[in-house]
Coordinates of C-alpha atoms in Angstrom, one line a residue:
Chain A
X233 CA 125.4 127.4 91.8
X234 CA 127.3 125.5 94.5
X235 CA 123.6 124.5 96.1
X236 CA 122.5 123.4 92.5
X237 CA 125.6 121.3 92.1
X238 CA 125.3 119.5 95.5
X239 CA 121.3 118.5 94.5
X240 CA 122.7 117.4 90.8
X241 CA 125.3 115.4 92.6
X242 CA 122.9 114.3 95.5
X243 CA 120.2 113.2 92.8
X244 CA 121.8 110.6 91.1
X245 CA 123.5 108.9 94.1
X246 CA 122.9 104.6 94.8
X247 CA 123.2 103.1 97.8
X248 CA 124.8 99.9 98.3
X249 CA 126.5 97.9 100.3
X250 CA 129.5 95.1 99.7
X251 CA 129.7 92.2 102.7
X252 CA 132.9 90.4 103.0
X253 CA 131.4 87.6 104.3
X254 CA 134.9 85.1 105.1
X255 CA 136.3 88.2 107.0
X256 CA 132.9 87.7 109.3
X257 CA 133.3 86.3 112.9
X258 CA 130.2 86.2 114.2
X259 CA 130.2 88.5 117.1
X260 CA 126.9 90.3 116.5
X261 CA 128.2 93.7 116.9
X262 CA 126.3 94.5 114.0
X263 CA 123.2 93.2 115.3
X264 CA 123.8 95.2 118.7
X265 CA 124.6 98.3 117.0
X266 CA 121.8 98.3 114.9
X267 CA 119.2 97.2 117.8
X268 CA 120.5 100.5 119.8
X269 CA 120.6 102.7 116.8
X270 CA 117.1 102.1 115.6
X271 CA 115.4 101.2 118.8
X272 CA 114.3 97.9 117.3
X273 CA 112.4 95.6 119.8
X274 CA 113.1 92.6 121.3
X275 CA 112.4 89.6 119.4
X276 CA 112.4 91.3 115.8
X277 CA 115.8 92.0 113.9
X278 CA 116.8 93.9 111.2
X279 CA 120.0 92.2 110.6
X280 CA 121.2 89.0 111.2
X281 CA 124.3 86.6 110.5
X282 CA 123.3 83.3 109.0
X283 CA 125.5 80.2 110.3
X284 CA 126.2 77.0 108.0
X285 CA 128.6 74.5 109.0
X286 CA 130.1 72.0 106.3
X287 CA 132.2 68.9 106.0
X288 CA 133.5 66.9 109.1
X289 CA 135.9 66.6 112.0
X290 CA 139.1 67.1 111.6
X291 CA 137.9 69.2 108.4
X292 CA 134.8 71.0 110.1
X293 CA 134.1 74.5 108.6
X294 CA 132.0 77.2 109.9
X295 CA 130.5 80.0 107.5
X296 CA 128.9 83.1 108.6
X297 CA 126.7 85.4 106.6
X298 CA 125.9 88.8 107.6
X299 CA 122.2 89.5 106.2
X300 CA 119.8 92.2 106.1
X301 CA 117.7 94.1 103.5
X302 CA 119.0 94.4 100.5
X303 CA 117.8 97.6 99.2
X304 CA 116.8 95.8 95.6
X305 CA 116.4 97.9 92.6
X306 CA 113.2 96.6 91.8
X307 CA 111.6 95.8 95.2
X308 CA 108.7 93.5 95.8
X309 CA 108.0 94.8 98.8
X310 CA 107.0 98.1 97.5
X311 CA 105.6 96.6 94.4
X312 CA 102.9 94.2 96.6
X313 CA 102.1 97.4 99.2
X314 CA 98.4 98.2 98.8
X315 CA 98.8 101.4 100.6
X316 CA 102.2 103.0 99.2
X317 CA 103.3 102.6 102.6
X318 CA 106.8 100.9 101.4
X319 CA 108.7 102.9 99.2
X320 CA 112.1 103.5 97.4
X321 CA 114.0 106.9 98.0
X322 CA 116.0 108.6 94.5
X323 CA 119.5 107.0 96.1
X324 CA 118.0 103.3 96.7
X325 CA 116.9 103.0 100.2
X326 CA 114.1 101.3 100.8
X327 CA 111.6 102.8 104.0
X328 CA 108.3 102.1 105.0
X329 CA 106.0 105.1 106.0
X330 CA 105.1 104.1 109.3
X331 CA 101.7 106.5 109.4
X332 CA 100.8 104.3 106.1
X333 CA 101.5 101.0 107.2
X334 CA 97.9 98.8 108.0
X335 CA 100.6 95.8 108.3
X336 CA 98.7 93.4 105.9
X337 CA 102.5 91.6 105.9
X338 CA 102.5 91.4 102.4
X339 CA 105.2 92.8 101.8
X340 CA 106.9 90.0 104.6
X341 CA 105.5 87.3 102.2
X342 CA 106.7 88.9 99.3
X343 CA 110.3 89.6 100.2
X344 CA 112.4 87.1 98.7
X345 CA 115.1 87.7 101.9
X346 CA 113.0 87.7 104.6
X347 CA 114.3 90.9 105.6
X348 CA 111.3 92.1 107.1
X349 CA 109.5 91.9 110.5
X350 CA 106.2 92.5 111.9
X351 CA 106.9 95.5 115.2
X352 CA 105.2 93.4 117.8
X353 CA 105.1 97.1 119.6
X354 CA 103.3 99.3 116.8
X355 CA 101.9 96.3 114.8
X356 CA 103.2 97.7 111.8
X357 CA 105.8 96.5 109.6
X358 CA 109.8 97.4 110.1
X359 CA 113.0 96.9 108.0
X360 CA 116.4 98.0 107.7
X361 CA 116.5 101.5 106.6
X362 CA 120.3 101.6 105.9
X363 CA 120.7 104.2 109.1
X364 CA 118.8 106.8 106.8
X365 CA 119.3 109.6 109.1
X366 CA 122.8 108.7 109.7
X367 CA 123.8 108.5 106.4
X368 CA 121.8 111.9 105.7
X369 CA 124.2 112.9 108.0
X370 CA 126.7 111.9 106.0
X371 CA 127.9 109.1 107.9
X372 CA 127.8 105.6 107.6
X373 CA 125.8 103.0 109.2
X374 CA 125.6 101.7 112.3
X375 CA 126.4 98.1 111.0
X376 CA 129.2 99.4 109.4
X377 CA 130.7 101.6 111.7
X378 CA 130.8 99.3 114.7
X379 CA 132.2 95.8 113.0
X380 CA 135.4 95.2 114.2
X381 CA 136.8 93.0 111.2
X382 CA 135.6 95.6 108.3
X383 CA 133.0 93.1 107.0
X384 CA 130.4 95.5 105.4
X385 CA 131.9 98.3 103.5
X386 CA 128.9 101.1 102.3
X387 CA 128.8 103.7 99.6
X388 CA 127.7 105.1 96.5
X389 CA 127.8 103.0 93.4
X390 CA 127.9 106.3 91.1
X391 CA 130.7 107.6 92.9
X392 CA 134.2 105.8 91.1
X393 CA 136.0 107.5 94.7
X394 CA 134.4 105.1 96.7
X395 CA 135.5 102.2 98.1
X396 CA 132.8 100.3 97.4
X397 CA 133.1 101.1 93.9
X398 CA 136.9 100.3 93.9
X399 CA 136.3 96.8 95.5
X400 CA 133.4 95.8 92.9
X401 CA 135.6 96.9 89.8
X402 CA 138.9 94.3 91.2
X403 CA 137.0 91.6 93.0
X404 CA 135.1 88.9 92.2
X405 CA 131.2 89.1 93.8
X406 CA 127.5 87.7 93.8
X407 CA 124.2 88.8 94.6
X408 CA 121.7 86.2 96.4
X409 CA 118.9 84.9 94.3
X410 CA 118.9 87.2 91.4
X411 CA 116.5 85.0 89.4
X412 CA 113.0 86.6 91.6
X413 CA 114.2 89.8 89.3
X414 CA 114.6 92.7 92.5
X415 CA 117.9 93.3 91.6
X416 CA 119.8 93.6 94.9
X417 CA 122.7 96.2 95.8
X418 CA 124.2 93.3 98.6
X419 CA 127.2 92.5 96.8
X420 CA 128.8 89.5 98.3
X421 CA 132.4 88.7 98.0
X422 CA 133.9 85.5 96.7
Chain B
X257 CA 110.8 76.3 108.3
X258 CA 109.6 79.7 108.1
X259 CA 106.7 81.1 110.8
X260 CA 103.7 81.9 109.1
X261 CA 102.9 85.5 109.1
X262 CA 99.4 84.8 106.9
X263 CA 97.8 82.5 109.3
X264 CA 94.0 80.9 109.6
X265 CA 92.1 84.8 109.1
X266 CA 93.9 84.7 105.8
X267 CA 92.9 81.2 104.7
X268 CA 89.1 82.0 105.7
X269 CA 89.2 85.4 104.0
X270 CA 90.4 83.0 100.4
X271 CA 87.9 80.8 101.1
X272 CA 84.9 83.0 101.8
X273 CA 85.6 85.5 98.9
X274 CA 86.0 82.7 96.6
X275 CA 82.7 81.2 97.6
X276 CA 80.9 84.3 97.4
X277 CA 82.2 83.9 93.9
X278 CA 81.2 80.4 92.8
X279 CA 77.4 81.3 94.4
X280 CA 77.4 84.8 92.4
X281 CA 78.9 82.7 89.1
X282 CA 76.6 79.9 89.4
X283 CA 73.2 82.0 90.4
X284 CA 74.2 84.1 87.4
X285 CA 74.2 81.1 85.4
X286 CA 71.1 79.8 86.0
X287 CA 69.3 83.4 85.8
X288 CA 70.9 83.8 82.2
X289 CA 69.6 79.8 81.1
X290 CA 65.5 81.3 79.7
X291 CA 62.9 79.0 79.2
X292 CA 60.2 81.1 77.8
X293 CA 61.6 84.3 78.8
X294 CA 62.1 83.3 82.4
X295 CA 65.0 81.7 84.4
X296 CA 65.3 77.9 83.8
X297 CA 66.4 77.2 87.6
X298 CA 64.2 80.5 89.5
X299 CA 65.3 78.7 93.0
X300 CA 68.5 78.1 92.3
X301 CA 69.4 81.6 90.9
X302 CA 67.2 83.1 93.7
X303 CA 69.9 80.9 96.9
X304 CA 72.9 82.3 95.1
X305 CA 71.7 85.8 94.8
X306 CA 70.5 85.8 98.7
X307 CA 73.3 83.6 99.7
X308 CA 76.1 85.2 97.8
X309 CA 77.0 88.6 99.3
X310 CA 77.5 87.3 103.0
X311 CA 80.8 85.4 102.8
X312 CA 82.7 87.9 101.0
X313 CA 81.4 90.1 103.8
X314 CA 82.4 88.3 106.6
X315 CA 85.8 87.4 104.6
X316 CA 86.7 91.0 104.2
X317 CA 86.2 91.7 107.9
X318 CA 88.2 88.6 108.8
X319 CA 90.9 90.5 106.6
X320 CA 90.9 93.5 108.4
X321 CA 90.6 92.2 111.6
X322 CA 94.4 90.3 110.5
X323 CA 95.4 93.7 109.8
X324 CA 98.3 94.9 112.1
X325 CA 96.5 98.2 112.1
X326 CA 92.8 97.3 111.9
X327 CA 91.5 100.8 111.8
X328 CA 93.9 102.2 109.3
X329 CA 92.5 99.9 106.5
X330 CA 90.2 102.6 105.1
X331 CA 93.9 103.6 103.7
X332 CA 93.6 101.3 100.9
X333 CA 91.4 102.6 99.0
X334 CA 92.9 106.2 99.4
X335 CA 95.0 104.5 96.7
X336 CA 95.2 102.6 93.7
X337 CA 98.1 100.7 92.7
X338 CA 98.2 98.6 89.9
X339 CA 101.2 96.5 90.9
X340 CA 99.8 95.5 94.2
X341 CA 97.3 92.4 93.5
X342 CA 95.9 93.2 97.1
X343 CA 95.0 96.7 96.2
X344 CA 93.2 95.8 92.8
X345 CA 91.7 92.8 94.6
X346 CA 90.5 95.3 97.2
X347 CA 88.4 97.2 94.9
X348 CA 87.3 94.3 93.2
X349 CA 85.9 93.2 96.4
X350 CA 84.0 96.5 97.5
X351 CA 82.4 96.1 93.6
X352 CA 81.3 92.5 93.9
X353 CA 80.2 93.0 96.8
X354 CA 77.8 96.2 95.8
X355 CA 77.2 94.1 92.6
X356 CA 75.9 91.0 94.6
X357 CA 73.7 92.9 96.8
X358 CA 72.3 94.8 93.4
X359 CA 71.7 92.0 92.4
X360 CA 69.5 89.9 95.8
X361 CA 67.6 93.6 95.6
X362 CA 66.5 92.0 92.0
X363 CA 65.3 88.9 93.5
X364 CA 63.4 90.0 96.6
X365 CA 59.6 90.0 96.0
X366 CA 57.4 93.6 96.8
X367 CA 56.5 92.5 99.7
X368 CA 60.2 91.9 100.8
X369 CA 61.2 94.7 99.6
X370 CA 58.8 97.0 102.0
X371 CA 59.2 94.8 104.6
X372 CA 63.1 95.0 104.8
X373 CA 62.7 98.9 104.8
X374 CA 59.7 98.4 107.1
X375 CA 62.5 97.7 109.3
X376 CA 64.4 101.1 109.0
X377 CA 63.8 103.2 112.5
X378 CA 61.4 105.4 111.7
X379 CA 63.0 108.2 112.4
X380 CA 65.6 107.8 109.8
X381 CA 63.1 106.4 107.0
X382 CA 61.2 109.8 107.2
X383 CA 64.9 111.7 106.3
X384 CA 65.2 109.4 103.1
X385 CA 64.9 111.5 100.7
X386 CA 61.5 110.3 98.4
X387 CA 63.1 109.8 95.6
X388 CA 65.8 107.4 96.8
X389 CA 63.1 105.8 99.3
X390 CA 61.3 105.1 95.4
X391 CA 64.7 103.6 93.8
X392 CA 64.7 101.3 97.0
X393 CA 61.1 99.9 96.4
X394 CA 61.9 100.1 92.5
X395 CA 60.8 96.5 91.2
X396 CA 64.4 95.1 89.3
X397 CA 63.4 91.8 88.4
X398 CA 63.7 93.1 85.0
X399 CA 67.4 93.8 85.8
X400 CA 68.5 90.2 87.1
X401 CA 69.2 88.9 83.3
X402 CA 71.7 91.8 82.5
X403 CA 73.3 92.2 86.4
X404 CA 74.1 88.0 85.9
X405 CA 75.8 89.1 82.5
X406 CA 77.7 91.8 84.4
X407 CA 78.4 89.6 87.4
X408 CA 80.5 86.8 85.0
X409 CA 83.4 88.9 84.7
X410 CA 83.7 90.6 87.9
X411 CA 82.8 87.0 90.0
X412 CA 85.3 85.4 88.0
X413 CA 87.8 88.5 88.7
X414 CA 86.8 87.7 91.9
X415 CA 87.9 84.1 92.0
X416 CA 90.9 84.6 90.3
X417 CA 91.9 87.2 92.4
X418 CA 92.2 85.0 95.5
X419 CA 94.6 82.8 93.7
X420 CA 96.7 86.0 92.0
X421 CA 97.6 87.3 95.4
X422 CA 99.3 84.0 96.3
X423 CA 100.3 83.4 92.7
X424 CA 102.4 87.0 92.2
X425 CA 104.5 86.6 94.9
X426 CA 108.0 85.8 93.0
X427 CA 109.9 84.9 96.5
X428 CA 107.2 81.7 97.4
X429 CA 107.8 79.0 94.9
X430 CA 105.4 77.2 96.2
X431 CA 102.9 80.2 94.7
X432 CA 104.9 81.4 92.1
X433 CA 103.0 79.7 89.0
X434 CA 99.8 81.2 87.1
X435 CA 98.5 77.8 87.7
X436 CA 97.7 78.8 90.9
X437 CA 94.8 81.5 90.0
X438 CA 93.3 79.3 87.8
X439 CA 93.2 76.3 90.5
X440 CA 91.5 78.6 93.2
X441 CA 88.8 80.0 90.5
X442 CA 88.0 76.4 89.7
X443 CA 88.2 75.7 93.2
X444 CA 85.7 78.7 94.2
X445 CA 83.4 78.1 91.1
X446 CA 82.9 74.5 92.3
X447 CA 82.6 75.7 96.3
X448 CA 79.7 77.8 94.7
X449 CA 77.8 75.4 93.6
X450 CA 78.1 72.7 95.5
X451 CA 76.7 75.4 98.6
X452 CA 74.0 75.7 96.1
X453 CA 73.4 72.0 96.4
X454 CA 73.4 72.3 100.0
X455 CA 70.9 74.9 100.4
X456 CA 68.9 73.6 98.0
X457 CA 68.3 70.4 99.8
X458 CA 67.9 72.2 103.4
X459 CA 65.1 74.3 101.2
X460 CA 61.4 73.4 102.6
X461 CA 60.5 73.3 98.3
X462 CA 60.3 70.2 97.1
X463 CA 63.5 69.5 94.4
X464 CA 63.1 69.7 91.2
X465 CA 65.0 67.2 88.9
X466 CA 66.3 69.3 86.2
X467 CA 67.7 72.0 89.1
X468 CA 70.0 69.0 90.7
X469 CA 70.5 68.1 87.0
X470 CA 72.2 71.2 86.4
X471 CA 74.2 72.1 89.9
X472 CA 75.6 68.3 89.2
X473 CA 76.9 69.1 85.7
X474 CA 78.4 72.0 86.7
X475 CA 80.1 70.6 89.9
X476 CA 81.0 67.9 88.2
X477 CA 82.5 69.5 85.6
X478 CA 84.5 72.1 87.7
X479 CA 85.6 69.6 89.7
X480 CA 87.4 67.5 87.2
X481 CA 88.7 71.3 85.7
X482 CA 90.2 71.8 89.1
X483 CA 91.8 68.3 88.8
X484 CA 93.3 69.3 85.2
X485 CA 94.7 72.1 87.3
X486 CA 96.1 70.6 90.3
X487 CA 98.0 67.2 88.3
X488 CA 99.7 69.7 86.1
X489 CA 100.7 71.9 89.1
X490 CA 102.2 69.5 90.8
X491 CA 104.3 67.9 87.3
X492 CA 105.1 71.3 86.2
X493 CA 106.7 72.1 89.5
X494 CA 108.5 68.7 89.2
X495 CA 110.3 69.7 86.0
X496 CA 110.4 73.4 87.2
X497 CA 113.9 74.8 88.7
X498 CA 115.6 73.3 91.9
X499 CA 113.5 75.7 94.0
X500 CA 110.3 74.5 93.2
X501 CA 111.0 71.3 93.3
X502 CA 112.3 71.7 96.8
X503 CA 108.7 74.3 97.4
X504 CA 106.7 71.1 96.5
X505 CA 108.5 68.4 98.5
X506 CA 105.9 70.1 101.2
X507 CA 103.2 68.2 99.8
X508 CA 104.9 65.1 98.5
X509 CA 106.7 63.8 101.2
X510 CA 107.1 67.3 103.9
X511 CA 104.4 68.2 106.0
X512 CA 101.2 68.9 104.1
X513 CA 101.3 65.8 102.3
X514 CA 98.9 63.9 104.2
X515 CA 96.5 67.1 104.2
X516 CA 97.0 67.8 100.9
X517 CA 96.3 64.1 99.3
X518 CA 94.1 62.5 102.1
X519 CA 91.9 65.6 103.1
X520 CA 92.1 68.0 99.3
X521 CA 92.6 65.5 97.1
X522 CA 91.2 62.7 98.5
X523 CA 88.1 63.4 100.7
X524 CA 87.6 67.0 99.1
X525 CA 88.0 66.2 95.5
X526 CA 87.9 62.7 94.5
X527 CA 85.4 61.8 96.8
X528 CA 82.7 64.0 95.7
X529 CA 83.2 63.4 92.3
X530 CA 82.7 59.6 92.7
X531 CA 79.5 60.7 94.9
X532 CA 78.2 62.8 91.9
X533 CA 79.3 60.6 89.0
X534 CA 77.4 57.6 90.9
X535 CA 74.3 59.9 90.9
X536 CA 74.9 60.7 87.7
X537 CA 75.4 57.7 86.0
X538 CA 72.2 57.1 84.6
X539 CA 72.6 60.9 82.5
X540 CA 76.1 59.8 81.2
X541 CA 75.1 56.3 80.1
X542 CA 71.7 57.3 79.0
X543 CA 69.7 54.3 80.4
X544 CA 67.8 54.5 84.1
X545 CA 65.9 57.1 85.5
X546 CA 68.2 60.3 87.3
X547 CA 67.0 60.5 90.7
X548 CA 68.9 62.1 94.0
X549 CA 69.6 60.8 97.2
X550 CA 69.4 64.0 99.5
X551 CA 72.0 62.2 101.9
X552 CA 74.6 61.8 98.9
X553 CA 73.7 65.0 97.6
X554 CA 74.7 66.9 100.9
X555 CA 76.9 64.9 101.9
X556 CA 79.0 65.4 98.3
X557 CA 78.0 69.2 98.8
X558 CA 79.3 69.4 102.2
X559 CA 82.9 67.8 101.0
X560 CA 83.6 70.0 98.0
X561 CA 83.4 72.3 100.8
X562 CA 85.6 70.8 102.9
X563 CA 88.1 70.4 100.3
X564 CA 88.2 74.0 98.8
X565 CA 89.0 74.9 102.4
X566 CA 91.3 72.3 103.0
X567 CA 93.3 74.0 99.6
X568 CA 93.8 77.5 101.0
X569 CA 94.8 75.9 103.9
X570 CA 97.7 73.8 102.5
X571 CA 98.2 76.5 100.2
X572 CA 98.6 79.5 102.6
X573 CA 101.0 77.7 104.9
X574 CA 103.3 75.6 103.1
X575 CA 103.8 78.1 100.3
X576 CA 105.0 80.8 103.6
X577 CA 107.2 77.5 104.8
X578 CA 108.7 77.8 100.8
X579 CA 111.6 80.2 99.4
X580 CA 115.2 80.3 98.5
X581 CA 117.2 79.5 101.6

């Protein structure tokens, strides 16, 4: 009973992830933690942190914005994959099967974050799996665990306990270009 | 501006696949046009038939050699998904490309025939089994009429299917219209033919009027389709969201304009169709006697080529420059 709960429970679980972008400083932790969790090679990144700067001296203004994929409910990557190779998990994460991948790059073309890169090292295509085996574990990801100002908060959507849940339900937030459809789980604050 | 990840492989793959279907499409054309229970245009259907199974060929190799894992491509067709234009466009390869070569086997001559399979080692002719050694030798002339009739949709598929694997992808504004298929079909109908015209005129047999006649109606008329389909492109992107409009500014004003205008538009469009209309003027004014200048003729041929490369080029590599950043 207790093991058919846990699967019931387990089964209708959504991944997601809120970014509190202003709280961002720019150190790259989350790039560095993520290069050394997942082994990711030089040159090619999973995440990033996008810089804009606005106005003018005395009022300059830097923004950062962390980025990575955004684990969309409707993915063109996985729709565009000619092999199945790309493909969505029950709780939302997105993974590409590595044995599957020819890396036609579709799927880079039809990503409408650019989230994706070609491995220069296996010459197939790699993304951000959300630290799948860490958060099988039960933990958190890397990203998440290492940044120092508590930018990127990750949880369940279904789960009201969650803090991701309780910060969607009292603040204000976006999602980047929902007009291509995909439905992304990258909440961004305001 | 965004690194290509599709780069010149990519662009030859478009361009070949869509000429093997505009030489398929325009073959089949003249083999269904009878006088007297025979092909009006016998030559002409004869080039495309032998010409037209070659470039796909060579295109689809060019794709899997872009492959990241070349020798994993069999993996493909392990699947089918419906979603993915690249997997349906896949198998609509492998079946034009069995269909076009169906369809030269109709228009090779006996002697062709047993001379091509003359050329079988012996040693592997003699494990043929007899029966299939017959169906090889079988004389399908009598098939040409109703494998053109079959062709139409599947060359067409063809053509369009170059244009919906740009065309579907919602995050490339640049792509993201349906005008897009039909201006590569056009675009690879009228490639077709005018490497029809081409061959023709490098054919030792002399020309026949009524063949050049025919390729020039049709090139001419797919040309100025394709230009019905490029103008409203371009002002449909202009009143289209902020996004497009941005997507487009790569070809009015960014860095594929002078490509675009000077070498599609200009040279590769416009161009020939001044070439052809000047040829054709006596037909469309009905006075004076239609005759070609070869020189004109190939030289018109050789730009419409020219010019449907020239658009998966520009297309390929400012639509990958495009998005929503």
């Amino acid at each position: 009973m207790a093991t058919k709960t846990l699967k019931t429970a387990q089964s209708i679980r959504r991944f997601a992830m809120v970014i509190d972008a202003k709280k961002c400083i720019n150190c790259k932790a989350c790039v560095v933690a993520c290069k050394a969790e997942n082994q990711v090679p030089l040159g090619v990144f999973r995440n990033w942190i996008g810089e804009e700067a606005s106005g003018e001296y005395p009022r300059l203004r830097m923004s950062f914005d962390p980025e990575q994929c955004h684990h969309c409910a409707d993915p063109s990557c996985v729709r565009v994959c000619p092999t199945g190779a790309s493909w969505q998990r029950e709780d939302g994460i997105v993974l590409v099967k590595e044995d599957d991948c020819i890396g036609c790059k579709y799927c880079i073309i039809a990503c409408p974050y650019d989230a994706r890169y070609h491995n220069p090292e296996t010459h197939t295509v790699g993304k951000c799996t959300f630290c799948s085996h860490r958060v099988d574990r039960g933990e958190v990801p890397a990203c998440v665990e290492t940044c120092p100002s508590k930018v990127r908060v990750f949880g369940d959507l279904n789960d009201p306990k969650s803090q991701l849940h309780q910060l969607l339900a009292t603040r204000r937030y976006e999602v980047k270009n929902p007009q291509t459809g995909n439905g992304p789980q990258l909440y961004y604050l305001l | 501006m965004r690194e290509p990840v599709w780069e010149f492989l990519i662009v030859n793959y478009l361009f070949l696949g869509g000429l093997s279907a505009g030489l398929y499409f325009a073959s089949a054309l003249a083999t269904w046009i009878q006088e007297d229970g025979h092909s009006a245009y016998p030559r002409i259907a004869r080039w495309g038939a032998v010409l037209a199974p070659w470039p796909v060929s060579l295109g689809s190799a060019l794709l899997v050699l872009d492959l990241g894992q070349p020798f994993r491509f069999w993996k493909i067709f392990f699947h089918f998904r419906w979603r993915s234009p690249m997997s349906i466009g896949s198998w609509l390869l492998v079946a034009f490309t069995f269909l076009s070569l169906a369809y030269l086997w109709s228009w090779l001559e006996q002697s062709e025939r047993q001379s091509l399979l003359a050329r079988i080692p012996e040693k592997i002719r003699t494990r043929i089994p007899v029966r299939v050694r017959g169906w090889l030798d079988l004389d399908a002339s009598a098939w040409r009429r109703n494998l053109a009739m079959l062709g139409f949709p599947i060359a067409v598929g063809v053509g369009i299917y170059t244009g919906v694997l740009l065309g579907a992808v919602q995050a490339r504004p640049f792509w993201n219209t349906n005008l897009v298929a039909q201006m590569f079909l056009f675009s690879a109908l009228s490639s077709g033919t005018a490497a029809l015209v081409v061959a023709r005129l490098l054919d030792q047999e002399p020309v026949e009027l009524k063949e050049m006649r025919f390729l020039y109606s049709m090139d001419i008329t797919l040309i100025v389709l394709e230009l019905f389909i490029v103008l409203p492109y371009l002002i449909h992107g202009e009143l289209s969201s902020l996004a497009v409009k941005h997507a487009l500014a790569q070809v009015l004003g960014g860095p594929f304009t002078i490509v675009f205008w000077m070498f599609f538009m200009g040279v590769g469009l416009l161009l020939p169709l001044a070439i052809e209309l000047y040829e054709f003027k006596p037909v469309i004014l009905g006075k004076g006697t239609f005759h070609i200048q070869p020189r004109w003729a190939l030289t018109a041929g050789g730009l419409v080529l020219f010019g449907g490369y020239m658009l998966r080029y520009v297309f390929v590599f400012a639509g990958q420059a495009t998005g929503f950043r």
